[in-house]
Amino acid sequence: MPTETLTNESRFGSRERPQSYESLVVALHCETPAAVGGAGPFARSLLGLQTLVVGRADRPGERPADSDDAVHLQVQDARLSGKHFRLERVAGSAFRLRDLGSRNGTLVNGKPCSEAALTDGDVIEAGRTVFVFRSAPGTGPRADLFRLEGDPSLASFEPSMQNVLAAVHQLALSRVPLLIQGDTGTGKELVARAIHRLSRRAGPFVAVNCGALPPTLVESELFGYRRGAFSGATEDRTGLVRSADGGTLFLDEIGDLPTSAHAAMLRVLQENEVMPIGASKPLPIDLRIVTATHRPLLDMVKQEKFREDLYARLAGATLRLPALRARREDIGLIVATLLERLLGERARELVIASAAARALFLYSWPRNVRELDRALESALAMRGGNRIELDDLPELVRAALGGSGAGDEASTPRAELASLLTKHGWNVSAVARAMGKGRTQIQRWMKRYGLRPPDKD
């Protein structure tokens, strides 16, 4: 059997795109959820494979004893069995999962199973590792991780998000106006800031929330004014547009821009100049315009709620950010980035309980990455330590388990430990070797779960 021992080294450089997206993503390690590099998420392409056996990596490079033609994916997780589960291609891009008699079982979408037909986006749990199965024919993605240069927070295994990041890299140095579309919380401003950074423009990045501009003050706020232009104008004011001169102007929620400012904004785009209120002549500006919205601008154009000529100028190129529910395989990457931001160096010590990780992957995240960020922040505030339990997560996230899985965080390890103790005649040293743990840890677990030899009952 050929063997691949994989840690988390991201693989770049492949320019060829396969005709289908078949992969198993090792999405999160519960013991090291904030890990990046060698210990964090990675993907294994399933293209061309008939069988993939997933198991524990005792030592990198170790080869299994049998000699069939399956690929053995070895993952660094002491709780995995040597051969834990198998993925078998049954037809086309369809795969079936079989548990290989593992010591603590395999879960698919939160349910224990010995065998299951897999569908795109299924969440698989084995040991303390969460996997995501993806099979989407015809999408043509990369099989590996795509990370935007210089920004660890913008990385993805998911095809449509990879395409967005590739487009950002290609378009950043141009002056083509960019329109970023996506649901609230998908990271539109994060992408806009990356565009500015990669553009190498010397001026500032100025972000404007168009929905927060008072309709009566929108033109003065955006375009500035001359002293004496109106009552209360006691001094010249530059305005937000001119503040971005030489840099990037990011107009967030452009669909909420009051119609009274449409004509003036169109002039900025067409003529590269701005006319402050009360000025006698326009002032030249050098801008890169990036806009974003969660609203359907084309529908607004048809309904005459947004100027068609302004839309044409803004949408030189359009990037559409997928919702987080469509990027399930990226949840581990995003969690690692958020934990590092929230905890700094302490993130390396954090552990996420299996049931909590299960809820993170099964919840639909209607408010996207922003909601995930708030959920983790809340959980850390609740616990105040180095572990996130299911009960620390918001109620809506916990409800993703549908009433099941909340208690098996303790019951599954207890059952595994009890089984091994019985198998080894309650020899703590033998159980410790079987689990890859120290004697002291086994003794702590025995005390926690109330496990004692029969003659001591």
Coordinates of C-alpha atoms in Angstrom, one line a residue, residues 103 416-436 439 442 446 453-454:
R103 CA -11.6 1.8 18.8
E416 CA -13.4 3.9 24.9
L417 CA -11.4 4.0 28.2
A418 CA -13.6 1.4 29.9
S419 CA -13.2 -0.9 26.9
L420 CA -9.4 -0.6 26.9
L421 CA -9.1 -1.1 30.6
T422 CA -11.2 -4.3 30.3
K423 CA -9.1 -5.5 27.4
H424 CA -5.8 -5.0 29.2
G425 CA -7.0 -6.4 32.5
W426 CA -7.0 -2.9 34.1
N427 CA -3.3 -2.5 33.5
V428 CA -2.9 1.2 33.5
S429 CA 0.5 1.1 31.8
A430 CA -0.7 -1.0 29.0
V431 CA -3.7 1.3 28.4
A432 CA -1.5 4.3 28.4
R433 CA 0.7 2.7 25.7
A434 CA -2.4 1.8 23.7
M435 CA -3.7 5.4 23.8
G436 CA -0.3 7.1 23.5
R439 CA 0.0 6.8 33.2
I442 CA -5.1 7.6 32.3
M446 CA -10.4 7.0 35.4
P453 CA -11.5 -2.3 38.7
P454 CA -14.3 -4.7 39.5

